[in-house]
C-alpha positions as a printed NumPy array, in Angstrom:
array([[-33.751,  17.7  ,  10.388],
       [-34.34 ,  18.273,   6.697],
       [-31.238,  20.504,   6.527],
       [-29.132,  17.763,   8.126],
       [-30.413,  15.183,   5.634],
       [-29.577,  17.422,   2.681],
       [-26.135,  18.16 ,   4.121],
       [-25.412,  14.447,   4.529],
       [-26.508,  13.734,   0.964],
       [-24.19 ,  16.458,  -0.316],
       [-21.219,  15.195,   1.694],
       [-21.672,  11.516,   0.821],
       [-19.964,  11.704,  -2.608],
       [-16.969,  13.449,  -1.027],
       [-16.463,  10.549,   1.359],
       [-16.286,   8.074,  -1.536],
       [-13.686,  10.14 ,  -3.367],
       [-11.578,  10.462,  -0.233],
       [-11.638,   6.698,   0.371],
       [-10.091,   6.007,  -3.037],
       [ -7.37 ,   8.643,  -2.83 ],
       [ -3.926,   7.132,  -2.306],
       [ -2.703,   7.311,   1.259],
       [ -0.16 ,  10.003,   1.931],
       [  3.37 ,   8.808,   1.34 ],
       [  2.336,   5.866,  -0.838],
       [  3.124,   5.865,  -4.553],
       [  0.609,   4.292,  -6.91 ],
       [  2.997,   4.109,  -9.873],
       [  5.918,   1.667,  -9.736],
       [  8.065,   3.687, -12.148],
       [  7.671,   6.806,  -9.997],
       [  8.487,   4.835,  -6.837],
       [ 11.673,   3.496,  -8.429],
       [ 12.639,   6.996,  -9.572],
       [ 12.153,   8.264,  -6.04 ],
       [ 14.159,   5.302,  -4.68 ],
       [ 17.104,   6.04 ,  -6.978],
       [ 17.071,   9.716,  -6.035],
       [ 16.982,   8.949,  -2.288],
       [ 19.014,   5.694,  -2.417],
       [ 16.31 ,   3.903,  -0.407],
       [ 14.703,   0.524,  -1.07 ],
       [ 11.077,   0.339,  -2.182],
       [  8.409,  -1.451,  -0.16 ],
       [  5.665,  -2.549,  -2.563],
       [  2.351,  -3.638,  -1.05 ],
       [ -0.152,  -5.667,  -3.086],
       [ -3.474,  -5.491,  -1.303],
       [ -7.113,  -6.483,  -1.601],
       [ -8.386,  -3.672,   0.6  ],
       [-12.034,  -4.689,   0.689],
       [-11.894,  -8.494,   0.661],
       [ -8.525,  -9.747,   1.987],
       [ -8.577,  -9.949,   5.784],
       [ -4.774, -10.253,   6.207],
       [ -4.379,  -7.224,   3.871],
       [ -6.737,  -5.2  ,   6.034],
       [ -4.959,  -6.344,   9.204],
       [ -1.528,  -5.458,   7.76 ],
       [ -2.731,  -1.976,   6.851],
       [ -4.448,  -1.326,  10.195],
       [ -1.906,  -2.97 ,  12.505],
       [  1.274,  -1.848,  10.735],
       [  1.077,   0.556,   7.793],
       [ -1.422,   2.986,   9.392],
       [  0.558,   3.241,  12.635],
       [  2.706,   6.354,  13.292],
       [  5.689,   4.206,  14.303],
       [  5.748,   2.462,  10.907],
       [  5.12 ,   5.715,   9.066],
       [  8.184,   7.266,  10.711],
       [ 10.266,   4.151,   9.988],
       [  9.17 ,   4.245,   6.347],
       [  9.831,   7.965,   6.018],
       [ 13.402,   7.421,   7.221],
       [ 14.164,   4.157,   5.406],
       [ 11.83 ,   3.332,   2.506],
       [  9.962,   4.48 ,  -0.552],
       [  6.398,   3.153,  -0.38 ],
       [  4.183,   1.89 ,  -3.208],
       [  0.734,   0.322,  -2.879],
       [ -1.239,  -1.52 ,  -5.542],
       [ -4.782,  -2.276,  -4.498],
       [ -7.158,  -4.78 ,  -6.098],
       [-10.588,  -4.118,  -4.57 ],
       [-13.496,  -6.323,  -5.626],
       [-16.49 ,  -4.246,  -4.556],
       [-18.009,  -2.04 ,  -7.255],
       [-18.183,   0.884,  -4.822],
       [-14.374,   0.737,  -4.405],
       [-13.602,   0.391,  -8.103],
       [-10.458,   2.264,  -9.07 ],
       [-10.121,   4.535, -12.11 ],
       [ -9.11 ,   2.654, -15.272],
       [ -5.687,   4.328, -15.383],
       [ -4.894,   3.207, -11.822],
       [ -6.168,  -0.309, -12.491],
       [ -3.789,  -0.491, -15.454],
       [ -0.824,   0.663, -13.32 ],
       [ -1.748,  -1.893, -10.644],
       [ -1.984,  -4.71 , -13.196],
       [  1.381,  -3.753, -14.724],
       [  3.026,  -3.804, -11.281],
       [  1.415,  -7.175, -10.512],
       [  2.565,  -8.631, -13.853],
       [  6.095,  -7.622, -12.952],
       [  6.21 ,  -8.461,  -9.216],
       [  3.205, -10.57 ,  -8.231],
       [  2.691, -13.163, -10.961],
       [  1.401, -15.627,  -8.345],
       [ -1.444, -13.3  ,  -7.353],
       [ -0.59 , -13.458,  -3.634],
       [ -2.418, -11.202,  -1.17 ],
       [ -1.131,  -9.546,   0.839],
       [  2.269,  -9.48 ,  -0.764],
       [  5.026,  -7.139,   0.342],
       [  7.995,  -6.926,  -2.02 ],
       [ 11.211,  -5.151,  -1.112],
       [ 13.085,  -3.759,  -4.104],
       [ 16.53 ,  -2.228,  -4.409],
       [ 16.603,   1.326,  -5.803],
       [ 17.501,  -0.323,  -9.138],
       [ 14.372,  -2.496,  -9.046],
       [ 15.962,  -5.824,  -8.032],
       [ 13.729,  -7.983,  -5.811],
       [ 15.41 ,  -8.232,  -2.394],
       [ 12.683, -10.126,  -0.527],
       [  9.007, -11.071,  -0.554],
       [  6.843, -11.356,   2.533],
       [  3.317, -10.676,   3.734],
       [  1.347, -10.11 ,   6.919],
       [  3.103, -10.823,  10.207],
       [  1.459, -10.317,  13.597],
       [  3.136,  -8.207,  16.246],
       [  2.449,  -4.625,  15.215],
       [  4.714,  -1.963,  13.771],
       [  7.781,  -2.487,  15.988],
       [  7.985,  -6.193,  15.111],
       [  7.344,  -5.495,  11.421],
       [  9.975,  -2.748,  11.299],
       [ 12.524,  -5.1  ,  12.913],
       [ 11.616,  -7.848,  10.435],
       [ 12.017,  -5.473,   7.484],
       [ 15.413,  -4.417,   8.849],
       [ 16.44 ,  -8.105,   8.959],
       [ 15.366,  -8.605,   5.356],
       [ 17.145,  -5.452,   4.193],
       [ 20.344,  -6.365,   6.09 ],
       [ 20.617,  -9.48 ,   3.905],
       [ 20.832,  -7.449,   0.702]])
């Protein structure tokens, strides 16, 4: 029992670090996302999220962004960028990431809307703004296709 307790105490800090690491496939720097978009000629999907306080943000991530169907759609069609604004001290981001997030928000989310999904052309032109929509990944993918078809 004592061994298990010590093992859990040693692993606990690792869990916290893992939780703050950017999700695979998601950029956390707008300039890098735009560079990648130009190179691949794909639009950028920018997600502004409050991961530990905004219920629609959490629902969007769980119901759409974390689903394999959306991940495949994004891999084929989009460059992804996420800018998170957690409020809990335990989820506080490093200062450098907070600065990148604030710069992206100053450029694309002046209203401070959460969740906010912004579609950008590879050149950085805003194509559309949206947010959470119920219906899961298939409905969201179809909606994004509609928005991108208008560009």
